[in-house]
PDB file of C-alpha atoms and ligand atoms in Angstrom:
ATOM      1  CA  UNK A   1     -20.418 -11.139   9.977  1.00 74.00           C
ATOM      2  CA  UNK A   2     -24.678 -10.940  10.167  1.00 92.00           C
ATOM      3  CA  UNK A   3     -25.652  -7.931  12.179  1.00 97.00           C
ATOM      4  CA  UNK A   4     -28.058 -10.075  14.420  1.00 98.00           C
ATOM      5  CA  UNK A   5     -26.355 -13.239  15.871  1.00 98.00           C
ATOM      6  CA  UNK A   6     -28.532 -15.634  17.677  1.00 98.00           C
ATOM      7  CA  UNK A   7     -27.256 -18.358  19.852  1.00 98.00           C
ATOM      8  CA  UNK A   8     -28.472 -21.058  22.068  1.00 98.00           C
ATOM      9  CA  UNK A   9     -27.097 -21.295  25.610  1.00 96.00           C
ATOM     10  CA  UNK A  10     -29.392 -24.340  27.240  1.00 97.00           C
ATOM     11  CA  UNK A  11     -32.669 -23.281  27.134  1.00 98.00           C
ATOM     12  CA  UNK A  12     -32.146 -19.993  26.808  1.00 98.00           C
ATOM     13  CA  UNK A  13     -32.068 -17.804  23.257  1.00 98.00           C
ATOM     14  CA  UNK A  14     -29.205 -15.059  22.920  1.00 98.00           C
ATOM     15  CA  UNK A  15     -30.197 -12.335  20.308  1.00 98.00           C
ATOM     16  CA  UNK A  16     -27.060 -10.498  20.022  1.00 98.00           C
ATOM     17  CA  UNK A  17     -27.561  -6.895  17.865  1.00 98.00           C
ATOM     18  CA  UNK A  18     -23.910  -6.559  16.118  1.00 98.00           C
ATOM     19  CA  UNK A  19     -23.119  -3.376  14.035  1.00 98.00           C
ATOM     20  CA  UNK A  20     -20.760  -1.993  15.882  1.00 97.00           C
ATOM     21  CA  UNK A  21     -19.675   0.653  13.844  1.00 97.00           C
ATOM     22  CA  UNK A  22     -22.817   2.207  13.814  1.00 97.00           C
ATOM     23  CA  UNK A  23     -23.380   1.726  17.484  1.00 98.00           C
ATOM     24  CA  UNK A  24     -26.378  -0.759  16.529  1.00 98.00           C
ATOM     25  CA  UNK A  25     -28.100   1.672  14.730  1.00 97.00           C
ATOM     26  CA  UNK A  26     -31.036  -0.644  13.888  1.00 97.00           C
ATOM     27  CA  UNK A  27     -31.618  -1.334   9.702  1.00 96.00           C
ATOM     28  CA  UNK A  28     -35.012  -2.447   8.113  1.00 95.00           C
ATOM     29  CA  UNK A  29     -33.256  -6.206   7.820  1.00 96.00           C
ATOM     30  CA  UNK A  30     -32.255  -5.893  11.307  1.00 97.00           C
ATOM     31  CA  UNK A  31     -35.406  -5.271  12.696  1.00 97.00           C
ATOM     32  CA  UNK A  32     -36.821  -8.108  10.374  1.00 97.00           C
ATOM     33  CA  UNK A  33     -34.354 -10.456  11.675  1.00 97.00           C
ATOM     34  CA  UNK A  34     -34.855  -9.795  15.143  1.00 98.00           C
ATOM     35  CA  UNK A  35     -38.470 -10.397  14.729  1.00 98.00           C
ATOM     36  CA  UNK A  36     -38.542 -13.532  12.931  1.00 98.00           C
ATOM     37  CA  UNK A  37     -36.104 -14.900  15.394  1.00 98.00           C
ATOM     38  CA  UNK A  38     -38.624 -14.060  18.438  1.00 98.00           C
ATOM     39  CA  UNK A  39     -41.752 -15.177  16.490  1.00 98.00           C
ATOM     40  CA  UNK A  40     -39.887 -18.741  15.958  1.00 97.00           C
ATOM     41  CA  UNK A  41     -39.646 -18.713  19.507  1.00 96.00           C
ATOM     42  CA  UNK A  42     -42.814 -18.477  20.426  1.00 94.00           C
ATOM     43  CA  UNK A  43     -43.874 -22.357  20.256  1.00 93.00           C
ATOM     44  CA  UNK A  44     -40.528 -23.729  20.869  1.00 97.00           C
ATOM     45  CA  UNK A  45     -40.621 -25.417  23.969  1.00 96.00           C
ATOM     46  CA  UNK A  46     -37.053 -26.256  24.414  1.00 97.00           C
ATOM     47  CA  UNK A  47     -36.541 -21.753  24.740  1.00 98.00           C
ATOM     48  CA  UNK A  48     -37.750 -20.755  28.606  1.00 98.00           C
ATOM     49  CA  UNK A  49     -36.430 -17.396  27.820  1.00 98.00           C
ATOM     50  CA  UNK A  50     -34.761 -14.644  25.650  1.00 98.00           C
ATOM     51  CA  UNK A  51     -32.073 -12.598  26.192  1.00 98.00           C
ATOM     52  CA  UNK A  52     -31.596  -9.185  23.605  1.00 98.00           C
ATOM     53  CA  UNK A  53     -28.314  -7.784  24.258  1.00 98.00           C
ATOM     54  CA  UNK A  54     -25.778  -5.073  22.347  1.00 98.00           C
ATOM     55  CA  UNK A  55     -22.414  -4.920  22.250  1.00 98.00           C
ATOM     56  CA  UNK A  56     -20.071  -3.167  24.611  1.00 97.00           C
ATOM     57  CA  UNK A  57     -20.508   0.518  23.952  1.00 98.00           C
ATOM     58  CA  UNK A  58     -24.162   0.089  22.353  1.00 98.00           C
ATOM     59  CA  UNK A  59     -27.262  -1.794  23.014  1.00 98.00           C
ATOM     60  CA  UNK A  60     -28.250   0.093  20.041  1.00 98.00           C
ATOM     61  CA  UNK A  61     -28.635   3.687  18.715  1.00 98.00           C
ATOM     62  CA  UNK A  62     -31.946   2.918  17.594  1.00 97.00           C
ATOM     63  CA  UNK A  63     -33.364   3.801  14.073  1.00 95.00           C
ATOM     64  CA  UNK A  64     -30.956   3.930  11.345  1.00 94.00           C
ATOM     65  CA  UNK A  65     -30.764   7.716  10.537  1.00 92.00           C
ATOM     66  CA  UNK A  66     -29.975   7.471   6.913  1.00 92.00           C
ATOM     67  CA  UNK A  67     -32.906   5.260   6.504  1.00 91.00           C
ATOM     68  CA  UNK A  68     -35.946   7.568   8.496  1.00 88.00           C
ATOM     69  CA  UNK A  69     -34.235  10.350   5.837  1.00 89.00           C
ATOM     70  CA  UNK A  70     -34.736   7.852   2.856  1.00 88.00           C
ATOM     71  CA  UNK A  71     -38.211   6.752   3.916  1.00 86.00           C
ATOM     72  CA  UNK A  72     -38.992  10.516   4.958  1.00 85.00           C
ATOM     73  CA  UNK A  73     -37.688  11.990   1.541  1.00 86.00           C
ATOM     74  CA  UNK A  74     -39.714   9.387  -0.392  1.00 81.00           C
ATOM     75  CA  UNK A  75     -42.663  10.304  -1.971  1.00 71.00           C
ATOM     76  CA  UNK A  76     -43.921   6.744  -1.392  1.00 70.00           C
ATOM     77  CA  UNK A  77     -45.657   6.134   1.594  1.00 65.00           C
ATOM     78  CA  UNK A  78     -43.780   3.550   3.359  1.00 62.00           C
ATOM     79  CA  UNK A  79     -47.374   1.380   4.529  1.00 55.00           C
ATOM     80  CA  UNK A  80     -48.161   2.014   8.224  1.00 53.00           C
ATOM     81  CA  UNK A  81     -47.039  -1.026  10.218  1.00 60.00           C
ATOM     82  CA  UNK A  82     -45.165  -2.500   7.497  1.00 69.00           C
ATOM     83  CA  UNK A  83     -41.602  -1.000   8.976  1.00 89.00           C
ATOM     84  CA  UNK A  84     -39.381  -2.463  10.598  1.00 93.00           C
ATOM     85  CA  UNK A  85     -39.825  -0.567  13.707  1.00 95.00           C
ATOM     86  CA  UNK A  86     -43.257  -1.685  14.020  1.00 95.00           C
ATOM     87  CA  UNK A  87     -42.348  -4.945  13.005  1.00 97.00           C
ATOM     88  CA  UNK A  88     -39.865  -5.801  15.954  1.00 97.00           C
ATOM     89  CA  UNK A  89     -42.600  -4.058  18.403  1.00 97.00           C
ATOM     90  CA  UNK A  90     -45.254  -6.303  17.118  1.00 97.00           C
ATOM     91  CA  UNK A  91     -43.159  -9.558  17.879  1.00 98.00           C
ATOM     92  CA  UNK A  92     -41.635  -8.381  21.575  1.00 98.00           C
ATOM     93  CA  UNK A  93     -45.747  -7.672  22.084  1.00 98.00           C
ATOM     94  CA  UNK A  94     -46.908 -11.002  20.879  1.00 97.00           C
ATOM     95  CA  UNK A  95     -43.919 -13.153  22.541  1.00 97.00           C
ATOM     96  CA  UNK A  96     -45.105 -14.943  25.171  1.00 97.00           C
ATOM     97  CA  UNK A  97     -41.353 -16.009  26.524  1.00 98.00           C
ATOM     98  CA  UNK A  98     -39.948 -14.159  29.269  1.00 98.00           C
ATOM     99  CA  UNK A  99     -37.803 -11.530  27.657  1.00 98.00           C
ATOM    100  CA  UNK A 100     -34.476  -9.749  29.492  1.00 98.00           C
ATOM    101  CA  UNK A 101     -32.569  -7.062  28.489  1.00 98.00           C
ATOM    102  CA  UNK A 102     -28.959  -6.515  28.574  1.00 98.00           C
ATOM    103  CA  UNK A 103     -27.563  -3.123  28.393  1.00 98.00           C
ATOM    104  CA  UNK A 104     -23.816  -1.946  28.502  1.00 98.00           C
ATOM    105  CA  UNK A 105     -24.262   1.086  26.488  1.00 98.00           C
ATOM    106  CA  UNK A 106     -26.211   3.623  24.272  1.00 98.00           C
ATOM    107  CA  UNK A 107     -30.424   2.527  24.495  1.00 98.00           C
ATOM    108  CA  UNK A 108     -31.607   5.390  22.171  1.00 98.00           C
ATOM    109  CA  UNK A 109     -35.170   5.676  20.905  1.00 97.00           C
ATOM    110  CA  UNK A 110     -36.138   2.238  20.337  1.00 97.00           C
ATOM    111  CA  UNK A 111     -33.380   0.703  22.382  1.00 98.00           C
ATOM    112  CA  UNK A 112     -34.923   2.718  25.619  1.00 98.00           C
ATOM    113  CA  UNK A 113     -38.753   2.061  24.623  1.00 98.00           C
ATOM    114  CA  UNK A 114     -38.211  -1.743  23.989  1.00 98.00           C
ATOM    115  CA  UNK A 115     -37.216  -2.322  27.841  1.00 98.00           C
ATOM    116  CA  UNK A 116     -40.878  -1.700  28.372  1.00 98.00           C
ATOM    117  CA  UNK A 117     -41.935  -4.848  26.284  1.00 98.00           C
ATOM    118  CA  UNK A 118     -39.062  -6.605  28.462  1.00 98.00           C
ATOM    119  CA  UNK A 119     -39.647  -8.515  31.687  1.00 98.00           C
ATOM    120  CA  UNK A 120     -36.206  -7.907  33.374  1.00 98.00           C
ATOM    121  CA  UNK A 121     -33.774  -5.223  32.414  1.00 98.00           C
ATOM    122  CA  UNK A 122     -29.948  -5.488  33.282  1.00 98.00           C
ATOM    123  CA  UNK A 123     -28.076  -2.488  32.507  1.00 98.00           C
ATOM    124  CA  UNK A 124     -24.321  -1.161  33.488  1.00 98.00           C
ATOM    125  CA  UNK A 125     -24.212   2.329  34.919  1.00 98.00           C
ATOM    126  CA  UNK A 126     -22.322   3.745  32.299  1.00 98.00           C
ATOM    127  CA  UNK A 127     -25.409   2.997  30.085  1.00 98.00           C
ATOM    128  CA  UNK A 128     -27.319   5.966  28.333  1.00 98.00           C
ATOM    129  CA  UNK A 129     -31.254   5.661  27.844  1.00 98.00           C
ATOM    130  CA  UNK A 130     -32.744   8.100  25.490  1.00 98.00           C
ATOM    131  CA  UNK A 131     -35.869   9.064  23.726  1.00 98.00           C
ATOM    132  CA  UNK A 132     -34.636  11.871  21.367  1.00 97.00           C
ATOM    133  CA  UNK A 133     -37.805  12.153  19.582  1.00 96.00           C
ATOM    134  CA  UNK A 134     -39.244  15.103  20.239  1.00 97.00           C
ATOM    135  CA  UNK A 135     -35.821  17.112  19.461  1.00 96.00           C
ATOM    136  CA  UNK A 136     -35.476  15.063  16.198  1.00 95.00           C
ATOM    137  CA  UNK A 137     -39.399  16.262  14.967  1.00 96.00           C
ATOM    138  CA  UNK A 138     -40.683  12.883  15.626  1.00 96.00           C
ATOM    139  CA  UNK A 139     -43.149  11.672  18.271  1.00 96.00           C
ATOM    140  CA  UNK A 140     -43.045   8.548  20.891  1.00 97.00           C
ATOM    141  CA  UNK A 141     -43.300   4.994  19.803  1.00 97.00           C
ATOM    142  CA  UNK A 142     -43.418   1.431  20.898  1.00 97.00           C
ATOM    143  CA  UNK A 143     -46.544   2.402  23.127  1.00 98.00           C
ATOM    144  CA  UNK A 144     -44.255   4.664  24.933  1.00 98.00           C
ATOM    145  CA  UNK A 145     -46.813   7.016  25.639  1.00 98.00           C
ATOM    146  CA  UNK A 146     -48.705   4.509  27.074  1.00 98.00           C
ATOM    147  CA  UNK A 147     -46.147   2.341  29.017  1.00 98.00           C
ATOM    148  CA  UNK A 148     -43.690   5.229  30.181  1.00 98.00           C
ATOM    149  CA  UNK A 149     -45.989   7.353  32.300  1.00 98.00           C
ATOM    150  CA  UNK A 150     -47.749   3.858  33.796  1.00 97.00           C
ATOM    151  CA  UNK A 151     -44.196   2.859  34.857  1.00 96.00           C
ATOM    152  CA  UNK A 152     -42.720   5.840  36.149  1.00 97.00           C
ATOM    153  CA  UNK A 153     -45.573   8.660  36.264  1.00 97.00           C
ATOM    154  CA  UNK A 154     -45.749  11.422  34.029  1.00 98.00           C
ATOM    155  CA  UNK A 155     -43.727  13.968  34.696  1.00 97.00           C
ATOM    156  CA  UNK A 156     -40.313  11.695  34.541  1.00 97.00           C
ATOM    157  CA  UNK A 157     -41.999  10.540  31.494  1.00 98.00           C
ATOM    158  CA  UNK A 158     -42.130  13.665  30.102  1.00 98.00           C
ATOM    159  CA  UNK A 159     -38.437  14.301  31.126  1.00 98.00           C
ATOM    160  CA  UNK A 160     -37.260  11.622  28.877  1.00 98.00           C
ATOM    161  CA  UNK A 161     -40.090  11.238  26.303  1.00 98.00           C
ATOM    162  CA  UNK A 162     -40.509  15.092  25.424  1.00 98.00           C
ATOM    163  CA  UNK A 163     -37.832  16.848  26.949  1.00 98.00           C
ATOM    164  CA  UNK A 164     -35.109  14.128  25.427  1.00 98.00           C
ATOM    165  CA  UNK A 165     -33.265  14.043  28.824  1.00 98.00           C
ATOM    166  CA  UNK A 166     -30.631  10.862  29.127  1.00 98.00           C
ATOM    167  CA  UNK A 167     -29.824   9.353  31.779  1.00 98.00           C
ATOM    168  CA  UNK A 168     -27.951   6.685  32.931  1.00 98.00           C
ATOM    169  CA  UNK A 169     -28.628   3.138  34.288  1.00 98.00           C
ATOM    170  CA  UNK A 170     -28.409   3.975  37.648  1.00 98.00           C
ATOM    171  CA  UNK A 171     -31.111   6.663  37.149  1.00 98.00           C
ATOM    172  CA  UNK A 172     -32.923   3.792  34.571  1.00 98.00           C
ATOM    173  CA  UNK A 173     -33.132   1.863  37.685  1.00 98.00           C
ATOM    174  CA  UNK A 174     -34.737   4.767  40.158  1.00 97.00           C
ATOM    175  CA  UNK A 175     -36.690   5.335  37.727  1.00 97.00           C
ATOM    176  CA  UNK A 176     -38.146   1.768  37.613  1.00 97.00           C
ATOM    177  CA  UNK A 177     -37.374   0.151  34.474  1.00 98.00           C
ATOM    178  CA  UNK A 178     -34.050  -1.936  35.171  1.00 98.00           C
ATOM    179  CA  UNK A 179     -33.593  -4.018  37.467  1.00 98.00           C
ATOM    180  CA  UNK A 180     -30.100  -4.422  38.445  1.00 98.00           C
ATOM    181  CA  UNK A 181     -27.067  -2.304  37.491  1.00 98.00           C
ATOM    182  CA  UNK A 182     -24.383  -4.736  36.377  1.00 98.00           C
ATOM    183  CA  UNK A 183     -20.679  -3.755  37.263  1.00 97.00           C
ATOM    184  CA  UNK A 184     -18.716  -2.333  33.768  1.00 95.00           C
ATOM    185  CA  UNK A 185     -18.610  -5.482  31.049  1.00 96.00           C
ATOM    186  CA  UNK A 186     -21.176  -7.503  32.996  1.00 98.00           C
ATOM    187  CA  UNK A 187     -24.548  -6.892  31.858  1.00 98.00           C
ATOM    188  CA  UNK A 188     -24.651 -10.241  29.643  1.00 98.00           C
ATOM    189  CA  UNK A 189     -22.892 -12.264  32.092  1.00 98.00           C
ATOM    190  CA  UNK A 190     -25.661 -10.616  34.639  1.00 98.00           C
ATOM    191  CA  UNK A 191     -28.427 -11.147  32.087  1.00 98.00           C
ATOM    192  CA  UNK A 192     -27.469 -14.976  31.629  1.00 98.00           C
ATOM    193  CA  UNK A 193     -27.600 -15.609  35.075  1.00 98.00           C
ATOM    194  CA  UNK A 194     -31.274 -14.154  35.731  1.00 98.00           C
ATOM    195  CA  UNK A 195     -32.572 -15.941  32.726  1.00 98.00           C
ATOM    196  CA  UNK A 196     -30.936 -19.448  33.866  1.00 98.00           C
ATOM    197  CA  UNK A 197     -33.169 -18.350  37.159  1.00 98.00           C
ATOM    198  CA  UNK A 198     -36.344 -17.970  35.027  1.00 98.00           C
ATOM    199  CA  UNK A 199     -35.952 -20.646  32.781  1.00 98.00           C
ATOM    200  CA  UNK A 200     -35.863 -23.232  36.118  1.00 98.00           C
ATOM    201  CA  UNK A 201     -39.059 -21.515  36.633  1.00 98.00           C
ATOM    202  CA  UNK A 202     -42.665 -23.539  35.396  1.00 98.00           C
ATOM    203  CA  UNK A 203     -42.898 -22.658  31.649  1.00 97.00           C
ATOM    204  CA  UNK A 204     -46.925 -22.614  31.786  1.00 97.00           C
ATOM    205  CA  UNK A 205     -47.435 -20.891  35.098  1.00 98.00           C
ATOM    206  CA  UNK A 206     -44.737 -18.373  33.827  1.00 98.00           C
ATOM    207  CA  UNK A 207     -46.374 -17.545  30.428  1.00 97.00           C
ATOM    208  CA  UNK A 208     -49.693 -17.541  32.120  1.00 98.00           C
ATOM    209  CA  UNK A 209     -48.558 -15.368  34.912  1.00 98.00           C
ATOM    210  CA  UNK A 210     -46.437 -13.038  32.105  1.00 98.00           C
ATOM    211  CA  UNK A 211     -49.799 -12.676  30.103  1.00 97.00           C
ATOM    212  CA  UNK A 212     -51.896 -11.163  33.038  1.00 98.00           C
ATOM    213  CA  UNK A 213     -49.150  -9.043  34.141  1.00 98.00           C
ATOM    214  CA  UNK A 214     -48.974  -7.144  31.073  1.00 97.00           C
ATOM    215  CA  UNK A 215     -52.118  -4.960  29.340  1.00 97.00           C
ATOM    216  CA  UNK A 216     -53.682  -6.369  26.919  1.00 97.00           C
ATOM    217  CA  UNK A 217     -51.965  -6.674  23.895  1.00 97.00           C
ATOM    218  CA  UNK A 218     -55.059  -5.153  22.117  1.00 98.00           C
ATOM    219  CA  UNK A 219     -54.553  -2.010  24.054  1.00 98.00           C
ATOM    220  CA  UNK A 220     -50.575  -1.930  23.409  1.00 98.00           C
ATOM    221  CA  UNK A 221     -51.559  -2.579  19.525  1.00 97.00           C
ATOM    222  CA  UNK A 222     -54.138   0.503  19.217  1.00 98.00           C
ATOM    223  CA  UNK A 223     -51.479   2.944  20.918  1.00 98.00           C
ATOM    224  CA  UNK A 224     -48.771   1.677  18.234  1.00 97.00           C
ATOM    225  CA  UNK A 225     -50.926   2.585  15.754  1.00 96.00           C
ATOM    226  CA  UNK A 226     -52.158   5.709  17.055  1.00 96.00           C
ATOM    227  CA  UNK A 227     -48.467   6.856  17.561  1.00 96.00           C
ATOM    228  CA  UNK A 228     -47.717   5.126  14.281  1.00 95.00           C
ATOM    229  CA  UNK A 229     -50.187   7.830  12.672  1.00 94.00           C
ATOM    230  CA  UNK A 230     -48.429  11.140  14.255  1.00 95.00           C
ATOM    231  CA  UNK A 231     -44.891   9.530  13.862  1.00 94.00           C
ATOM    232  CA  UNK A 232     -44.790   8.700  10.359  1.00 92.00           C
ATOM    233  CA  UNK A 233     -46.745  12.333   9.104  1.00 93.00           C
ATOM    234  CA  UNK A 234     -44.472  13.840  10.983  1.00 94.00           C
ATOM    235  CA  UNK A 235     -41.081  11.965   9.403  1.00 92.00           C
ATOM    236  CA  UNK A 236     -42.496  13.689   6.659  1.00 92.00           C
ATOM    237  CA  UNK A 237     -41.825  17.216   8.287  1.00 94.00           C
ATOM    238  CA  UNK A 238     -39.442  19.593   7.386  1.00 95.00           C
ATOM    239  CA  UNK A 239     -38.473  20.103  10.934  1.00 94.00           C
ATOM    240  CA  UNK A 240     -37.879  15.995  10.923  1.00 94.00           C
ATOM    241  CA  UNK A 241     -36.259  15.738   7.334  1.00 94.00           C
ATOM    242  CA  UNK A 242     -33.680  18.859   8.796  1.00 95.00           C
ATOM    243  CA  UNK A 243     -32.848  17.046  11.880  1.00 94.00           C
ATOM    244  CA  UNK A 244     -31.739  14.061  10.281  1.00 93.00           C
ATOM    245  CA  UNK A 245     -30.217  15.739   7.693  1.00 92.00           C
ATOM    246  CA  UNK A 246     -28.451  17.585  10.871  1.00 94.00           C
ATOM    247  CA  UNK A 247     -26.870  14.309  12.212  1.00 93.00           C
ATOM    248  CA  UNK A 248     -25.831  12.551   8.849  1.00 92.00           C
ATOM    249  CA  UNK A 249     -23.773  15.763   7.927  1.00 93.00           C
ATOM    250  CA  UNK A 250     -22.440  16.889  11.179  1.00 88.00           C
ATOM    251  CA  UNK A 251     -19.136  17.967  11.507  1.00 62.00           C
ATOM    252  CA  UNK A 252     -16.688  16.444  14.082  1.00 58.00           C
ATOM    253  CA  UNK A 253     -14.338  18.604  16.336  1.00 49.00           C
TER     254      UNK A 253
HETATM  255  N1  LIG B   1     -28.345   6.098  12.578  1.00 89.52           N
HETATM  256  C1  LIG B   1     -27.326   6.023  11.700  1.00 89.52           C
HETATM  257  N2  LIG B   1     -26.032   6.072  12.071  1.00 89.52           N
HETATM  258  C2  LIG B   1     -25.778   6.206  13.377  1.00 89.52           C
HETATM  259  C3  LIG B   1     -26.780   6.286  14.346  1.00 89.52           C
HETATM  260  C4  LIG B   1     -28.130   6.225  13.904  1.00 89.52           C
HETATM  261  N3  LIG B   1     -29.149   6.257  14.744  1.00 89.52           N
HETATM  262  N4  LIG B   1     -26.210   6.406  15.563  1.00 89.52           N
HETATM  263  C5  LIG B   1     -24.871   6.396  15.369  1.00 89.52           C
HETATM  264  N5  LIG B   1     -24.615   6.268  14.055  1.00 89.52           N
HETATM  265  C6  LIG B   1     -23.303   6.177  13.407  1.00 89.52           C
HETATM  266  C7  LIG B   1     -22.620   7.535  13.339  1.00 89.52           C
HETATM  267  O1  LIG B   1     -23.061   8.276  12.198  1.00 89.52           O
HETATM  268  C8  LIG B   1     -21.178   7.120  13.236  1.00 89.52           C
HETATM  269  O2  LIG B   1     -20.924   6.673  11.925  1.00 89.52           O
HETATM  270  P1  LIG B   1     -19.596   7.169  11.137  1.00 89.52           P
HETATM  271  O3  LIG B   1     -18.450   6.719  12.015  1.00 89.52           O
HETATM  272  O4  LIG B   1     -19.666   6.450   9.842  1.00 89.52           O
HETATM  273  O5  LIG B   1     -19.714   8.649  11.038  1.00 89.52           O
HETATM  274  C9  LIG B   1     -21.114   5.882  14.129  1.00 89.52           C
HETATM  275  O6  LIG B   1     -22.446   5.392  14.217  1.00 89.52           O
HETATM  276  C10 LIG B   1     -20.629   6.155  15.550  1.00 89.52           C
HETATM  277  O7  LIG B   1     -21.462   7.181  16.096  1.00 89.52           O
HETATM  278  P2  LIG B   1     -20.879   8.451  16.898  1.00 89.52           P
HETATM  279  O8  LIG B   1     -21.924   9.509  16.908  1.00 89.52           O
HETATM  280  O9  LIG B   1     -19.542   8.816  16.348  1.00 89.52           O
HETATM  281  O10 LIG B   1     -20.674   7.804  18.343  1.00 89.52           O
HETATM  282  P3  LIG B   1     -20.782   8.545  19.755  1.00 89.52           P
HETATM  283  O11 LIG B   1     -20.343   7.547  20.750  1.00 89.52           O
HETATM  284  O12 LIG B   1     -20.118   9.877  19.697  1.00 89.52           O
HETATM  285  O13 LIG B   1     -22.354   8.830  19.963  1.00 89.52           O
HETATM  286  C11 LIG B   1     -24.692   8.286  19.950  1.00 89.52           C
HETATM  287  C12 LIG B   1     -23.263   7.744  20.019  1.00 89.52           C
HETATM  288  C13 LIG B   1     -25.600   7.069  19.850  1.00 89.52           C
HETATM  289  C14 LIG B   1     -25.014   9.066  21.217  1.00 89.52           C
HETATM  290  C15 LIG B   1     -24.854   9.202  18.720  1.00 89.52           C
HETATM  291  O14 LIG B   1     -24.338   8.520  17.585  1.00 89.52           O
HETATM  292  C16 LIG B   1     -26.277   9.566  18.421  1.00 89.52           C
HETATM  293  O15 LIG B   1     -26.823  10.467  19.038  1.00 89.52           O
HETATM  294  N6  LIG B   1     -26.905   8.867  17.454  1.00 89.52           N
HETATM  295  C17 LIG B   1     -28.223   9.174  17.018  1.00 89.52           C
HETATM  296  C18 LIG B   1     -29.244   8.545  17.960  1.00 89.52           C
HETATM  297  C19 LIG B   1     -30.648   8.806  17.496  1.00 89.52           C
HETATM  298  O16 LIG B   1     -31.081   9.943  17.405  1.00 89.52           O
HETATM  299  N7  LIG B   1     -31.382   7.719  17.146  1.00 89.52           N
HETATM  300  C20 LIG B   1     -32.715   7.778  16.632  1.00 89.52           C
HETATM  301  C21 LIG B   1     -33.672   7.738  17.751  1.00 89.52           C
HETATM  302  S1  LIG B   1     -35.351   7.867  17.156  1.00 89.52           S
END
């Protein structure tokens, strides 16, 4: 089975990240996938809105280990903005469809920085959003740096973005960025229900009123890159290459 199903439900577009076994952790193909499935959204009129959702136990565990050790360990230069990282950022920037976010699970790295590209966040308690970055010798991404502090202020910001705290869904949501805390199982079903709500909504007036909400995209764009910069000299690192190497061997109890 594909590691990103999509389905239609109405007018609404399920992407549905599937590797459980790896709790989601996201592949280059996976990010690629996602991407090209929101950019052929984008002018498709019958889609009123997008729903990204995990599976029970993981939204996702965000960046493949093994691969941020391969593309570290390289001597090639991976091309800034040509991963798939920045890829799948790129798209949920330039998507102009109301975007929701259902969480039952682990939102690691990516998984917690893409709910600030999203419009509505749905999350169970039980979920866990972190930004291990700074622990694993890496730096923010996603215009986390940016969109973080501007949601919740700085110093919870910091907390999570450079102290690697988790927290839970019920904390995600004092701290601002989800909207409703879904009982155990029901973060989809939740998720479905607020995008049926949307998608009655006035497609124009809703991508219009979407658009002016956000920053501009150029803004969002020159902080991915600037991040882009620090993050991938410092994959590079020995303190990165010895975290990673850290998590791929560890023992278990
Ligand atoms: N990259 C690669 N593999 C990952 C992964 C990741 N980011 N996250 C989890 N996995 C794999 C584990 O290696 C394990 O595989 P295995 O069974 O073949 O050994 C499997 O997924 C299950 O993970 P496990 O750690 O046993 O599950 P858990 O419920 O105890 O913990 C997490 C889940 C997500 C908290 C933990 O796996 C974790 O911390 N992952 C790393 C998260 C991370 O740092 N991501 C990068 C952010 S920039």
């Amino acid at each position: 089975m594909s590691d990103i199903l999509v389905r239609d439900d109405a007018a609404i577009r399920v992407i549905t990240m599937n590797r459980p076994d790896k709790k989601n952790a996201l592949t280059q193909e996976m990010y690629h996938t996602v991407a090209k499935t929101l950019d052929a959204t984008a002018d498709d009129k019958a889609i009123r809105c997008i729903v990204i959702a995990g599976v029970p136990g993981a939204f996702t565990a965000g960046n493949d280990l093994a691969d941020f050790m391969a593309a570290g360990s390289s001597n090639e230069k991976r091309a800034f903005g040509t991963s798939g990282g920045s890829t799948l950022l790129h798209a949920l920037l330039r998507n102009p469809k109301p975007l929701v976010a259902a969480v039952d699970g682990v939102a690691i790295g990516i998984g917690t920085t893409m709910m600030f590209h999203c419009d509505y966040v749905v999350a169970t308690k039980a979920s866990t959003f972190a930004t291990p970055f700074v622990g694993l010798g890496l730096v923010p991404e996603g215009a986390s740096s940016l969109l973080m502090p501007r949601a919740m202020g700085h110093q919870r910001a910091f907390e999570l973005l450079v102290m690697g705290r988790r927290i839970d869904g019920e904390a995600a949501h004092q701290a601002g960025f989800v909207n409703q805390v879904a009982a155990p199982g029901q973060a989809e079903a939740e998720a479905l229900k607020v995008a049926a709500e949307i998608a009655k909504l006035p497609p124009e007036a809703v991508a219009i009123s979407k658009r002016l909400m956000r920053l501009p995209p150029e803004q969002v764009a020159e902080r991915f890159a600037l991040e882009g910069k620090h993050f991938g000299e410092q994959m590079r690192s020995p303190e990165a290459l010895a975290a990673f190497k850290g998590f791929l061997e560890r023992k278990r109890a």
